[in-house]
Amino acid sequence: MMASSYSAKEEDGHHSGSAGLGGTAIRTRKPDNTAFKQQRLPAWQPILTAGTVLPAFFIIGLIFIPIGIGLFVTSNNIKEFEIDYTGTDMSSPCFNCSQSFSWNSTTPCRCVLFFSLDQPFESNVFMYYGLSNFYQNHRRYVKSRDDSQLNGDERSLKEPSKECEPYRTNENKPIAPCGAIANSMFNDTLDLFYIDPNGTQTQIPFIKKGIAWWTDKHVKFRNPSSSNPNLTAVFIDTAKPVNWRKPVYELDTDPENNGFINEDFIVWMRTAALPTFRKLYRIIQKKNNMTPTLPRGNYSLEVTYNYPVRSFEGRKRMILSTISWMGGKNPFLGIAYITVGSICFFLGVVLLFIHHKYGNRNNSSDIPN
Amino acid sequence: MMFYDLFSGVKWEVRANDHYFHQSCRRKSFLCFRWGRYADNVVRSYKYTPLTFLPLNLYEQFQRVANLFFLLIVILQSVPIIATIPWYSTMLPLLFVLLVRGCKDLATDLVSLSFLSFSQSILLNSFHLHRSLKTSHISADLLLLCSTEPHSLCYVETADIDGETNLKFRQALSVTHTELNGDSVKQNLAAFDGIVWCEKPNGNLHSFKGELHWKGERHLLDTDHLLLRGTVLRNTDIAYGLAIYTGSDSKILQNCGKLKLKNTQVEMLLNKTVLVILLFMITTALLLAVGAGLFEHRVSPKYDVVSVLQRDSSPAYLGFITFWGYIILLSPSMPMSLYITFEVIHMVHCLLIGWDIEMYWEDNNSPAQARTTTLNEELGQVGHLLSDKTGTLTQNRLLFRQCFIAGHIYGLLISLMLFSPLDLSWNRFSCGGLKFSDQRLVDKLRERSSPECQEFFTALALCHTVMSEWRDGLPHYQAASPDEEALVCAARELGWVFLSRTRETLTISEMGLTRNYQLLALLDFTSKRRRMSVLVRDPGGQLKLYCKGADIVVLERLQRDWPLQESTERALELFAQGCLRTLCVAVRSVPEALWTEWSRTLSQAGTSTGNQETVLEEIYDQMEKDLTLLGVTAIEDRLQEGVPETIATLRRAGLKVWVLTGDKTETAVNVGYACKLMDPDTILIQGEELRSENTDRRAVKSKAALVISGPELAEMTKAPEWGAKFVALSDQCQSVLCCRVTPAQKAEVVEMVRKHSTSITMAIGDGANDVNMIKTAHIGVGLCGVEGSQAVQNADFALAQFRFLRRLLLVHGHWSYYRICILLRYFLYKTTAFALVHIWYSFYNGFSAQPMYESWFISLYTTLYTSLPIQCMGFFEQDVSAKSCLCWPEIYSIGQKEQLFNPLVLAITLLYSVYTSIILFFIPMGILQYSALDYQTLAVTVQTSVLLTMTVEVILHTKFWTKYSVAAVVFSLVAFFLSTLALHSTRLFTFVDITKCILILCIIICVFQSNVIDLKINMNQVNIL
């Protein structure tokens, strides 16, 4: 039946083809016989069948589970130590500091915490400070900065963006750096001492450069008129942020780490994504291959307690961590891989079972293409 | 002026030859403003001028709710306190949408501009006197003043207006006829200064009230004096008329009405879904705003770092501000660009229909044409196909194929391809075109050996209402019905040539011998009588009545105990089996006395009052009796090529095919069998059976078809619950045949099906009498056939042949449905999953409406990163090849059952998008929470995950990978990574190194599901087969 109708059609074509010779004057409206217009473009047509999907499930499962295990083991080998020094407890050494606090107190409050490491920390150790319950991602807070001022724009220095209100001007002088983020910069000082078994304390040397992102340090953050090395002169007509104890040009003595390009400042200005976060504070560099960076033993953490968190029930932590090829300690990643891999594998088994039991009758009829 | 007061509504004044009057009233236009009363005779189908384009187009575009909504969002964004993302994030997509849409509108408009140049050729204004020549279309509504015919008669064909093909006459007022005609017609006309008062322009084709004031006298005018625009002048050399209504004022254009915008079911469901999303969005924003209020109330006061920033605002106010902030943030879940993509896809699909070479018919050089660009996916969902018969299933080219004379059947019903024409060179009047082949008959006629045969053809040459026209020395016939034309032509070819007619005489040539018959009476055809007769006095002085009509009516009027009864009935049966239309031809010798008496009765009846029609019928009846059967003609209305195959395929595809025809039941049933509408063993349920209660059971038990006639239909539709019952019953049956239905009834049937079933109806027809039906159905298809272009002009799709319907529905329809459903689902998924991430993030940022993405990503997401792959899919995707679509019509039921786009599927899609958004946010968060996670890193990670997930989703859905699809996917990804690279530090990518694993992970989790779903769909499809 089909064949006959097709052949008839072709005859039609022949017939009018010969008739068309006479009527060349009439514009033919015959569509072009191109692959595009006739929807006959060459194409690859993958069909998802049990034969392709089932192996995919198994392969995914078989790849993911080992990766997950690898990640999990690596993560477990990473050493991490965390200590809370907020001082909410009466027993905590920092309790007094946390109680008697005001932003502008002139005498710094110090407290010392003792802790011990059960295992030595090999290679470079990263030191973080962590804050909890601190909404650095609140929209109004995130907006409260002036990027062009931080990029060294002279005009913005004199006239900061309106976004910085109410930390835009102080006593008719523009604030540098303006805005709530800068104003609330973390200003505790943390020092770490190793206590020898014989009782002597040795200060652990910190590296404070190289903790910010390269682009932040070199592209996004710049001191105004960088040609002028005298930062005091550059910031002459500006006010320091209200909560700061010293102006921005006195953050450090190193000119490469002072003013807007102070790395502690840059790290703080890169706002955190979640209300509980950590930020890189210092790096403790490996000394040599023989001794661990932080050997087993007792340590003391000396805190200059400046930063108030009690009002909003925040917590402050100090974290020491080694890193591996996959970054810091991260059990979640490995577990996620293992979970996904197992689910894939399990689904594969279930589907295989279904396919084996019920799929046979469909084998004969597949969709032709 | 008195007249003006008498009739209300008679307010239109036309003055002949008065240029000043009309010039002042003519409708003028400047930019988009128009004033004045009288329209030009130009049909303006374009909308814009360069100046009006921008405001008009913008105005139109902002009438769409979606666009207006986004304008609102843009305005909201420009309020600094609310703005959660920069103003350009929504502005860019909106501009993009407006631009694309504007270009499309402009393009459409330019196309109609080129149409304009066609109609411009007939520019005339109301005051013009107009001259129409023979066989020309009349270009305005004219008042007939005079014509070259006697009594200023004028014959017109109104096929383009009401579908009736017979000639109708119009007559001028006798006063204008006598005064204006003569040798100096032109001068007379130029001096004509009548004034016409008439109704304002309206669309009523069959009524006209007016009055001509001329030379101090008033003459009433009615519809008989009016030549309507669109009618064709026939048999009249020249007619002069006064243009009354021109251009858009003319009746036919007033009648066109505004094109009703048809919406597809899919689109309606989509609109509802968008509404649901909108409600969901507002509710969510409200809840989040409450959350924000609580946060500001409980947490902020203790948290001076943030509370200082709110500057003494109350929590309620902050919540209110946050509400709008979230409205902006969640607004991308409204698929704005979906509507534009939807339109673009529709347009491309329409182009593809026009480009399909397999739907191009060389014979009349016409490709398929999609005239409405919004109905494509509905082509894949048609459940009921309502078809006209004549000209749609059949060719409407009638051929004289067989005849039965004196016990012999002449002619063989063989395929036309095997047909060998007779040698008719002996006949100088032969024009060719006879598809009848039987040398025996020709021999008998030429040898004059069979008086029955001669009498038979004499009857055919005399008994008709055909007009002849001489061209190149050959007679050409114009007939009211194609049957008559076929018969008279056949008689001409075989030597009995109808030469000419006057009011009183008929001249025919019998084998070269010219004879004059005196025409005494013409007993006209009506659909009730189903026969016609002529009473003539032959050259020998004998009175004869020749009668031609439907077999039933003629056979019952024969003399009692007529010979050859059995063989005649056998012949009739044989013809019916061959799907031939049969007519019986009979003769009666009338005694002179009877004639004198009868003619007296007739003339009395002419003057009598009362129901003239029934009186005439009775009188005719008295004459048409005691007939002698001469023979039976069998005319073939050939089925169009491929009709049976097409109908069989469509039936396999699950379509219910109904045939609605004005033809008689027997023919319709035969055509029904012939075109495989019904199987040979199908039983017919008709007449009384339709009303009985146990019909349902009968229909279920065996194969059945319903046959119903127009009058029955009219009677039964009076019962209110009948329609539902009938449609339910028809679902059990193979098919439904509605015979003897009027154009209005056709539309009623369509309306009935629409009302009582959920399926999509499609009406297909070729004539003006199908226009109603075509307009009523969900989808109207017009065949560009023999009967003019009226059907095509009102249709949504135009085809050249019925058989192309198979490809239109099964291939283009199915593809469109599949593509559009997948596209819509993907779009909803893409936009909602994208927007919902903000909600999850808000739990971690104090409900402060902090966006999860960076602003550049928000603005480029829908326009640049994810638009091309899905559009490619919308253009090129083929779930099954064209060949498979045709070979396995069962696939079509996917659309009929709305399997790919129904509330359930949509709910699953939306739930899936919620699930995806949860994964997209919480997996990156979970993984990154252990590191010194900053906002930007999280944003970039989530962005990348979103984009990759969406791309993979498209990749998984695409089953037809052309080079364009690959290019689109590659382009999207490259564009994203390049812009991310350009906007961020490289450090981010070392972070991303880790994140990469995460991404793949997220994707795999999301993809899981779709894999399983795909597998399910695949298995479904397999199960169908």
XYZ file of C-alpha atoms in Angstrom, chain B residues 267-469:
203
model
C -0.345 27.490 25.991
C -3.314 27.774 28.290
C -1.828 25.241 30.641
C 1.444 27.103 30.461
C -0.279 30.342 31.377
C -1.905 28.660 34.330
C 1.424 27.256 35.419
C 3.045 30.646 35.164
C 0.229 31.987 37.288
C 0.857 29.280 39.845
C 4.543 30.140 39.833
C 3.659 33.790 40.296
C 1.464 32.986 43.281
C 4.126 30.727 44.693
C 6.691 33.451 44.199
C 4.592 36.065 45.974
C 3.818 33.697 48.834
C 7.458 32.773 49.224
C 8.511 36.395 49.102
C 5.906 37.115 51.751
C 7.132 34.339 54.015
C 10.726 35.399 53.539
C 9.709 38.966 54.281
C 8.144 37.774 57.524
C 11.389 35.960 58.210
C 13.262 39.182 57.526
C 10.951 41.063 59.865
C 11.536 38.523 62.623
C 15.278 38.651 62.054
C 15.273 42.407 62.289
C 13.132 42.202 65.387
C 14.974 39.466 67.259
C 18.552 39.369 66.036
C 19.480 42.727 64.597
C 19.035 44.848 67.715
C 21.735 42.831 69.457
C 23.852 42.814 66.362
C 25.029 46.349 66.097
C 27.187 45.755 63.041
C 24.055 45.415 60.924
C 21.497 47.221 63.010
C 23.370 50.478 62.639
C 22.810 50.227 58.883
C 19.047 50.155 59.098
C 18.892 53.691 60.489
C 16.039 53.353 62.941
C 13.604 51.668 60.585
C 11.024 49.405 62.137
C 11.247 45.643 61.497
C 7.891 45.784 59.702
C 9.191 48.370 57.262
C 12.359 46.390 56.686
C 10.251 43.302 56.079
C 8.198 45.234 53.555
C 11.333 46.376 51.745
C 12.683 42.844 51.798
C 9.446 41.577 50.289
C 10.029 43.651 47.173
C 13.662 42.674 47.188
C 12.673 39.042 47.069
C 10.117 39.715 44.382
C 12.979 41.003 42.264
C 15.220 38.117 43.182
C 12.616 35.476 42.462
C 11.302 37.136 39.323
C 13.596 35.098 37.062
C 11.427 32.110 37.935
C 8.828 33.712 35.720
C 9.913 32.467 32.334
C 9.790 35.777 30.529
C 12.001 34.857 27.653
C 9.987 31.680 27.355
C 7.226 33.540 25.608
C 9.553 34.952 23.031
C 11.300 31.631 22.533
C 7.895 30.058 22.237
C 7.011 32.417 19.430
C 10.287 32.031 17.624
C 9.938 28.260 17.749
C 6.393 28.503 16.465
C 7.524 30.668 13.591
C 10.300 28.298 12.655
C 7.949 25.356 12.782
C 5.578 27.192 10.482
C 8.421 27.885 8.080
C 9.374 24.226 8.164
C 5.830 23.299 7.222
C 6.014 25.626 4.254
C 9.419 24.262 3.299
C 8.385 20.664 3.291
C 8.795 19.440 -0.231
C 6.605 16.458 0.458
C 3.682 18.736 1.069
C 4.239 20.669 -2.128
C 1.906 19.956 -4.991
C 3.335 20.644 -8.397
C 0.012 20.625 -10.210
C -1.067 23.945 -8.842
C 2.335 25.084 -7.641
C 1.335 25.338 -4.033
C 3.355 24.426 -0.993
C 1.753 23.922 2.375
C 1.223 27.097 4.254
C 0.858 27.867 7.934
C -1.295 30.924 8.191
C -1.626 30.982 11.948
C 1.638 30.791 13.784
C 0.415 29.783 17.196
C -1.122 26.380 16.709
C 1.766 24.122 15.811
C 1.873 21.882 18.830
C -1.857 21.354 18.615
C -1.264 19.671 15.267
C 0.209 16.864 17.300
C -2.851 16.504 19.498
C -5.777 16.308 17.117
C -8.400 13.839 18.250
C -11.255 14.575 15.894
C -10.840 15.283 12.223
C -13.958 16.688 10.614
C -13.717 16.630 6.896
C -15.747 17.928 4.037
C -16.268 15.400 1.282
C -16.573 17.034 -2.105
C -13.309 18.601 -3.109
C -11.605 17.487 0.053
C -11.741 13.730 -0.053
C -12.706 13.780 -3.686
C -11.266 15.807 -6.503
C -14.528 17.557 -7.368
C -13.792 16.794 -11.007
C -16.720 14.751 -12.167
C -16.221 12.220 -14.891
C -18.836 10.416 -16.893
C -17.679 6.846 -16.512
C -20.514 4.454 -17.184
C -24.078 4.325 -18.325
C -26.842 1.818 -18.424
C -29.087 1.883 -21.481
C -31.686 -0.678 -22.383
C -30.286 -3.520 -20.383
C -26.630 -2.927 -21.248
C -23.954 -1.390 -19.130
C -21.531 0.628 -21.232
C -18.127 1.674 -20.119
C -15.624 -0.043 -17.872
C -14.591 1.206 -14.494
C -10.886 0.837 -14.842
C -8.019 2.819 -13.518
C -7.431 6.026 -15.405
C -3.853 5.066 -15.999
C -4.905 2.128 -18.128
C -7.476 4.210 -19.893
C -7.309 4.438 -23.669
C -9.363 7.277 -25.108
C -11.925 6.738 -27.822
C -11.312 7.936 -31.310
C -13.643 10.873 -31.551
C -12.122 12.562 -34.572
C -15.422 12.211 -36.410
C -16.988 14.664 -34.040
C -16.055 18.241 -34.913
C -17.383 19.523 -31.596
C -15.251 17.220 -29.500
C -13.167 19.061 -26.930
C -11.647 16.004 -25.328
C -11.655 15.152 -21.671
C -14.003 12.200 -21.876
C -12.928 9.387 -19.594
C -15.415 6.958 -21.020
C -14.373 4.127 -23.194
C -16.734 1.793 -24.928
C -16.492 1.415 -28.677
C -19.803 -0.550 -28.759
C -21.774 2.478 -27.727
C -20.034 4.737 -30.219
C -20.669 2.234 -32.983
C -24.308 1.974 -32.059
C -24.680 5.722 -32.016
C -22.913 6.235 -35.315
C -24.794 3.461 -37.021
C -28.020 4.804 -35.494
C -28.869 1.230 -34.721
C -30.207 1.813 -31.239
C -33.050 4.317 -30.791
C -32.826 3.925 -27.008
C -29.263 5.146 -27.013
C -30.136 8.099 -29.244
C -33.075 9.022 -27.038
C -30.871 8.741 -23.959
C -28.329 11.207 -25.288
C -31.005 13.512 -26.608
C -32.302 13.620 -23.074
C -28.852 14.414 -21.725
C -28.404 17.193 -24.272
C -31.765 18.743 -23.505
C -32.499 18.224 -19.831
C -30.266 20.665 -17.989
C -29.796 24.322 -17.130
C -26.360 24.667 -18.637
C -25.377 27.771 -20.571
C -23.134 27.499 -23.570
C -20.414 29.794 -24.606
